[in-house]
mmCIF file with all atom_site columns, C-alpha atoms in Angstrom:
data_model
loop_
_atom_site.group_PDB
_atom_site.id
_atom_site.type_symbol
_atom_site.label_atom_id
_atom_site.label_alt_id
_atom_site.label_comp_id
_atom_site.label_asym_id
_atom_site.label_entity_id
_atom_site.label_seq_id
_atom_site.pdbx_PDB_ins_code
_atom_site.Cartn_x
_atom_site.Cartn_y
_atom_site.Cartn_z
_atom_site.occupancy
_atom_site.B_iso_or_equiv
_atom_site.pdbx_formal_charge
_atom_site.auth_seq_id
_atom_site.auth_comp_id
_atom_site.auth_asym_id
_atom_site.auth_atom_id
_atom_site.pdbx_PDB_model_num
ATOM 1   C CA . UNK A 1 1   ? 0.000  0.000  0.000   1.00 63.00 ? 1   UNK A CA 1
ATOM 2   C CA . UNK A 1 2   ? 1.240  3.051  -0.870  1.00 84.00 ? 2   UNK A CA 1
ATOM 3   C CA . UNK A 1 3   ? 1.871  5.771  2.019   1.00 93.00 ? 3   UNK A CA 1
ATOM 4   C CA . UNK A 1 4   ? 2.761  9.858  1.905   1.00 97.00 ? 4   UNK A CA 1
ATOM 5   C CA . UNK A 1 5   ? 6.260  10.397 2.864   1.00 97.00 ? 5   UNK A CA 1
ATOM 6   C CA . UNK A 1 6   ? 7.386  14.004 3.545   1.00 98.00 ? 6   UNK A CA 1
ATOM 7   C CA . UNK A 1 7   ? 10.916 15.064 3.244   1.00 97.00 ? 7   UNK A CA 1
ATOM 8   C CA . UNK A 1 8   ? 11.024 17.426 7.143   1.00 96.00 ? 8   UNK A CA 1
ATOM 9   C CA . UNK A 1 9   ? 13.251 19.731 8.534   1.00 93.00 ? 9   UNK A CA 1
ATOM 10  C CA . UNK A 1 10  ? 11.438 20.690 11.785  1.00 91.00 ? 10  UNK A CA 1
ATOM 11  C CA . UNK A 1 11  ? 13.317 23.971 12.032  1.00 92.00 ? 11  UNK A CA 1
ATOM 12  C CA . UNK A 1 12  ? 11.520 25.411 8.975   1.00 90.00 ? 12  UNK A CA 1
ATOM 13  C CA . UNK A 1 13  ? 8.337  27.219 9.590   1.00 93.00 ? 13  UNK A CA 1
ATOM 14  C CA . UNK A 1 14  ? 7.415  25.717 5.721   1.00 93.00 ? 14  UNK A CA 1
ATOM 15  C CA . UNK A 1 15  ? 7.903  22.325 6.298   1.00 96.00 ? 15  UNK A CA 1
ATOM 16  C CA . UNK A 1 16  ? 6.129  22.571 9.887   1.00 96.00 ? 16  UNK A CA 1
ATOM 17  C CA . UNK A 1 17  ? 3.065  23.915 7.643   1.00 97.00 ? 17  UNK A CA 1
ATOM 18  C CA . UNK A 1 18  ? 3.083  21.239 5.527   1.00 97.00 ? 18  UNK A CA 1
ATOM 19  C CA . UNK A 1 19  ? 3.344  18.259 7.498   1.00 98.00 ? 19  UNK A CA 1
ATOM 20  C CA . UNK A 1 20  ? 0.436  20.338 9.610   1.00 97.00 ? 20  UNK A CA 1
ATOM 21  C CA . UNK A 1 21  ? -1.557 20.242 6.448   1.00 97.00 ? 21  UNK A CA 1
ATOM 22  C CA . UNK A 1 22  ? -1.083 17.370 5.444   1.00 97.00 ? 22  UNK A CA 1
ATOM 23  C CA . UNK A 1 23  ? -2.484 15.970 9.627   1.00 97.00 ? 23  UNK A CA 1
ATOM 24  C CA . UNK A 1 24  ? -4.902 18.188 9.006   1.00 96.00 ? 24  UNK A CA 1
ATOM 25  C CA . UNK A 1 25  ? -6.122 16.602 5.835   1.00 95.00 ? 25  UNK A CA 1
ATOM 26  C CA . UNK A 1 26  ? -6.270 13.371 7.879   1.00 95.00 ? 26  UNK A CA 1
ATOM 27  C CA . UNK A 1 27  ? -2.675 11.857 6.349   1.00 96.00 ? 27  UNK A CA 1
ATOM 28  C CA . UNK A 1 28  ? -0.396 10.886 9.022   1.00 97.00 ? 28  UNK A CA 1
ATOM 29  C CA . UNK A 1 29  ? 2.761  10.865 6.511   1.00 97.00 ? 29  UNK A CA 1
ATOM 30  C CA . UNK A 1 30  ? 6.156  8.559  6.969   1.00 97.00 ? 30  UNK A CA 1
ATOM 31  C CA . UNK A 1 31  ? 8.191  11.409 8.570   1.00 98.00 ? 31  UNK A CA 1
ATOM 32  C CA . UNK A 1 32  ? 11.799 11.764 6.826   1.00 97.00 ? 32  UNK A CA 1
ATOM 33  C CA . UNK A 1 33  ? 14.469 14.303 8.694   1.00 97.00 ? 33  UNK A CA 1
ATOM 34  C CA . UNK A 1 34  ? 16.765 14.311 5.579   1.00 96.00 ? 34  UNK A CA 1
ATOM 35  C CA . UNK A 1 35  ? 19.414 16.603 7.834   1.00 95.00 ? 35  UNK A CA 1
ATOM 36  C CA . UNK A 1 36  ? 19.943 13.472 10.355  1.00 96.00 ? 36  UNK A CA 1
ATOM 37  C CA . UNK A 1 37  ? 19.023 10.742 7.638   1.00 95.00 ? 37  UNK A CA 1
ATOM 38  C CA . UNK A 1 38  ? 20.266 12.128 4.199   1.00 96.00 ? 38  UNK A CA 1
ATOM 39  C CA . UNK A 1 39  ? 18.913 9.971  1.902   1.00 97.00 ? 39  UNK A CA 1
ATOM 40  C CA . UNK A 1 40  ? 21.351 8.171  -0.788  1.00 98.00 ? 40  UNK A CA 1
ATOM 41  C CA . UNK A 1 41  ? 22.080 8.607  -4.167  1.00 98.00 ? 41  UNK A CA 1
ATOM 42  C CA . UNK A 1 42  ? 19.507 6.162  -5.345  1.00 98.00 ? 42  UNK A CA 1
ATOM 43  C CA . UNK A 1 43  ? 16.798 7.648  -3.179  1.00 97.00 ? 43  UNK A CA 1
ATOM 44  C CA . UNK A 1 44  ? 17.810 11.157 -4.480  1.00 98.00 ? 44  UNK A CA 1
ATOM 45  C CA . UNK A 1 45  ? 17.040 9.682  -7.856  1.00 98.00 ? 45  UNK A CA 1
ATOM 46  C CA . UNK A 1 46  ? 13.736 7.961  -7.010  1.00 97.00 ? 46  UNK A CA 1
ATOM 47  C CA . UNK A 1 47  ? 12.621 11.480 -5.406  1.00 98.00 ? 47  UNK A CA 1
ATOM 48  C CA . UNK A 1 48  ? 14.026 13.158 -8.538  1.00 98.00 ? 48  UNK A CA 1
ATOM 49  C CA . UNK A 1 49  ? 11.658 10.596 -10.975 1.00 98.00 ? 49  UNK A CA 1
ATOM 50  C CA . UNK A 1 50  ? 8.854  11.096 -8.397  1.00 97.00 ? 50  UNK A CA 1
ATOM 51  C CA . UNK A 1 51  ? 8.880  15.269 -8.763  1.00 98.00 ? 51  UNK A CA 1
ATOM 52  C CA . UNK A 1 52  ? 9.499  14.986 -12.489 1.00 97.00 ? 52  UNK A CA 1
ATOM 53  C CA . UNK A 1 53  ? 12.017 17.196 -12.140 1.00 97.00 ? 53  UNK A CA 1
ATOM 54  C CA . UNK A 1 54  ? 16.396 17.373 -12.992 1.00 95.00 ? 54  UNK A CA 1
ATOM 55  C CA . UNK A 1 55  ? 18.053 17.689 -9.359  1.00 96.00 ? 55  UNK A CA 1
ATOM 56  C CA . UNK A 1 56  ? 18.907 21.465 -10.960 1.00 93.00 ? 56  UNK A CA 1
ATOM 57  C CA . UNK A 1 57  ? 15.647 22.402 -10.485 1.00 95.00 ? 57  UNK A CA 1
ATOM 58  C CA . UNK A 1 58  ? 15.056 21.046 -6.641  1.00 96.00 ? 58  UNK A CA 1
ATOM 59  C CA . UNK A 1 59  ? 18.338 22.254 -5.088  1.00 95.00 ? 59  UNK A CA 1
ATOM 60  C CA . UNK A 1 60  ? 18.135 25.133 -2.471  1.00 94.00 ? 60  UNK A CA 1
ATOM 61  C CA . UNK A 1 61  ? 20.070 27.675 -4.125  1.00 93.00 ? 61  UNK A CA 1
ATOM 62  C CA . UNK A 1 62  ? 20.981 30.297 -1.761  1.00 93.00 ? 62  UNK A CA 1
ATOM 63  C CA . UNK A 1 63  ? 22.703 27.464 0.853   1.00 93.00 ? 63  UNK A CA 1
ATOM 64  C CA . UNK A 1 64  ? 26.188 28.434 1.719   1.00 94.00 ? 64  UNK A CA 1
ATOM 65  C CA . UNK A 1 65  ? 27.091 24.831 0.487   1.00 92.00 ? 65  UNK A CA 1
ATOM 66  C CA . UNK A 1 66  ? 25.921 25.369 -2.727  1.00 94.00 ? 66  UNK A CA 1
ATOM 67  C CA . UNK A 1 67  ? 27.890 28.551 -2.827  1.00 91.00 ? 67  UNK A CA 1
ATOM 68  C CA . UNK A 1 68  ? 31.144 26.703 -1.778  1.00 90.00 ? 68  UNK A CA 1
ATOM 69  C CA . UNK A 1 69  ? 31.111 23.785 -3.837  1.00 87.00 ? 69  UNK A CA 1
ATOM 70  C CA . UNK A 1 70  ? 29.826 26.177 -7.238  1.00 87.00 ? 70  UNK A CA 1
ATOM 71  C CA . UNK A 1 71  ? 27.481 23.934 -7.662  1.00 88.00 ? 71  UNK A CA 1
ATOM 72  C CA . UNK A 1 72  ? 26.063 26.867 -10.586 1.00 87.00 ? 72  UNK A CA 1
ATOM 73  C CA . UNK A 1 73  ? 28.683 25.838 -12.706 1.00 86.00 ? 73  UNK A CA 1
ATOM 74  C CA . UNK A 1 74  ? 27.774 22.215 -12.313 1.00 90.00 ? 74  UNK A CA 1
ATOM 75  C CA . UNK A 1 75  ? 25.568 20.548 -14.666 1.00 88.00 ? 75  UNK A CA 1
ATOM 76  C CA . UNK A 1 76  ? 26.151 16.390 -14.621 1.00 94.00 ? 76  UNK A CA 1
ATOM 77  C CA . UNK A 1 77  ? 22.726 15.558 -12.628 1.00 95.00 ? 77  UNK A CA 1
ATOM 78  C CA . UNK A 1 78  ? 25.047 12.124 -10.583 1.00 96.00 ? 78  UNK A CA 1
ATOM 79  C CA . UNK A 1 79  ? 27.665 15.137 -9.889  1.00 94.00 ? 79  UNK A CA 1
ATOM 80  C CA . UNK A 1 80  ? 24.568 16.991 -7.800  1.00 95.00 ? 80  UNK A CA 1
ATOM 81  C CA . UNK A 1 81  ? 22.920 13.906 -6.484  1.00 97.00 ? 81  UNK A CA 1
ATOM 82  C CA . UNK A 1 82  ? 25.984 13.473 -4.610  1.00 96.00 ? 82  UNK A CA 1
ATOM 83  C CA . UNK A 1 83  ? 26.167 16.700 -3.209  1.00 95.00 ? 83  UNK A CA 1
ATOM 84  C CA . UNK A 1 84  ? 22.529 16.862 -2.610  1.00 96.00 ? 84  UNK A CA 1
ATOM 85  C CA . UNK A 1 85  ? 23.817 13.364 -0.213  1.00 97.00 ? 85  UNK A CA 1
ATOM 86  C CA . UNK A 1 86  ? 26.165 14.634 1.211   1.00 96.00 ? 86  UNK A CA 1
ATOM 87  C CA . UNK A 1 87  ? 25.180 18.030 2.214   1.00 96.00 ? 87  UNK A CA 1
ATOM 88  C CA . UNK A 1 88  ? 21.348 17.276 2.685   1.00 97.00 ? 88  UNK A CA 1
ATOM 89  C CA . UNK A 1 89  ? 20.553 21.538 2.940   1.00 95.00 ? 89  UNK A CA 1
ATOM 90  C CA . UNK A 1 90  ? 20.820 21.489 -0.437  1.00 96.00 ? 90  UNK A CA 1
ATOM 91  C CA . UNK A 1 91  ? 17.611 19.638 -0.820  1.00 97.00 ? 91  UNK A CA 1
ATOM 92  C CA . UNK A 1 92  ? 14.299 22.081 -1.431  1.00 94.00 ? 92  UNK A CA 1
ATOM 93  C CA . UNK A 1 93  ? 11.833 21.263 1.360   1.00 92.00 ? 93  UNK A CA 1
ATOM 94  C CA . UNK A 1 94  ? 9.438  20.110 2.038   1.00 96.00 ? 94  UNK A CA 1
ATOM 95  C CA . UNK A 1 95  ? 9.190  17.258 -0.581  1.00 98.00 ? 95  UNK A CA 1
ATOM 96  C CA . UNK A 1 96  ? 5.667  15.174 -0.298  1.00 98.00 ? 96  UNK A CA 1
ATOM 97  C CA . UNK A 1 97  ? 5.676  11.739 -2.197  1.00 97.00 ? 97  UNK A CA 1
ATOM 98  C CA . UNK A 1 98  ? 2.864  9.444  -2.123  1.00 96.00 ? 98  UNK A CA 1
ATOM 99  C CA . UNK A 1 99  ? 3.014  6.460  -5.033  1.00 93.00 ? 99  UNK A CA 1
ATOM 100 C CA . UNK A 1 100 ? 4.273  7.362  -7.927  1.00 94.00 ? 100 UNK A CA 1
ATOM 101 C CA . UNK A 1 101 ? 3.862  10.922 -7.420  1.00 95.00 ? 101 UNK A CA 1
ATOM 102 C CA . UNK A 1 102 ? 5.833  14.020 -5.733  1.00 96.00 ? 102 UNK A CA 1
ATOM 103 C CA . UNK A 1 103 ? 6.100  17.707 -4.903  1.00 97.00 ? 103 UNK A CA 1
ATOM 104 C CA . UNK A 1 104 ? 7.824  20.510 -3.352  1.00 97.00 ? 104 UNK A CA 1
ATOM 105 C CA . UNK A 1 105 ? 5.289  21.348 -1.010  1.00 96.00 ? 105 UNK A CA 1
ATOM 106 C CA . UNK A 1 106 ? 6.095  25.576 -1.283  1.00 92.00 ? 106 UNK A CA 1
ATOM 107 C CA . UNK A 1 107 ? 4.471  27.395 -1.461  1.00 94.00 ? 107 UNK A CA 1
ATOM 108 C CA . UNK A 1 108 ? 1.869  25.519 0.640   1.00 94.00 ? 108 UNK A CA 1
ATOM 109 C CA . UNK A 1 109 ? -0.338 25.967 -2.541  1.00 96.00 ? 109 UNK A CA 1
ATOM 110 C CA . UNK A 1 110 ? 0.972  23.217 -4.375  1.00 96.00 ? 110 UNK A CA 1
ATOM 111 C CA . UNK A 1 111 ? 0.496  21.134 -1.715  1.00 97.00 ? 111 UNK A CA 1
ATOM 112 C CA . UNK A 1 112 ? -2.968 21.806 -1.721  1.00 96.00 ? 112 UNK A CA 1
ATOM 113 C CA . UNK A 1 113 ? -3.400 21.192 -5.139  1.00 96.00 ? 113 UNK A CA 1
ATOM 114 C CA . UNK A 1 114 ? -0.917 18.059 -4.495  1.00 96.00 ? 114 UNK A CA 1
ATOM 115 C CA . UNK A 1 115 ? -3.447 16.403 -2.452  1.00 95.00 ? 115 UNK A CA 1
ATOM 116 C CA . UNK A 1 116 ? -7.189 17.675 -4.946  1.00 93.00 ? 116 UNK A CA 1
ATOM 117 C CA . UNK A 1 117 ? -4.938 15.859 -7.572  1.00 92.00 ? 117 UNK A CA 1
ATOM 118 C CA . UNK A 1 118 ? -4.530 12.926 -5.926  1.00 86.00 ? 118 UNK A CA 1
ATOM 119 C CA . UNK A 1 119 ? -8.544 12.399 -4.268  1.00 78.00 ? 119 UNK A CA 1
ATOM 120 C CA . UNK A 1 120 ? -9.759 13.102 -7.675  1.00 63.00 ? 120 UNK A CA 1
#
């Protein structure tokens, strides 16, 4: 059976409001901290599938580690997997899966819209 998983980092207000949402919407999800438990390189690609999206486009952009490693200049997606692993604040949060589907739950919005999507 499939369940929602949400990527969380309790010390951001968005992800708090997501996760709230989603409890809220009667969906207790599979709760991932991806700062404690960064998730591999395979799982970074299974999210990536999931969203639809190239890492590029799901990478927190303004993190001091991107900055550091120039990760602008860097375009091979298995290059920024593994940076995504090993320096987890890279990943955009929150990220909701549920099946075969994902999001970046911000703004809240698309969570919203996430969930009409998926009850339709």
């Amino acid at each position: 059976m499939d369940k929602y998983i949400i990527y969380h980092n309790s010390r951001w207000g968005k992800s708090r409001s997501a996760l709230q949402l989603l409890r809220d919407s009667n969906i207790e999800p599979q709760i991932i901290d991806y700062i404690k438990n960064p998730p591999s390189i395979v799982e970074l690609k299974r999210i990536s599938r999931l969203l639809g999206l190239d890492p590029s486009e799901w990478i927190r952009k303004t993190e001091k580690d991107y900055k550091n490693n120039n990760l602008k200049d860097i375009k091979d997606s298995e290059k920024i997997f593994s940076l995504m692993s090993k320096y987890p604040k890279l990943i955009e949060r929150p990220i909701v899966t549920f099946g075969k589907n994902g999001i970046v739950a911000r703004p809240i919005e698309k969570l919203i819209d996430f969930l009409r999507s998926l009850f339709l």
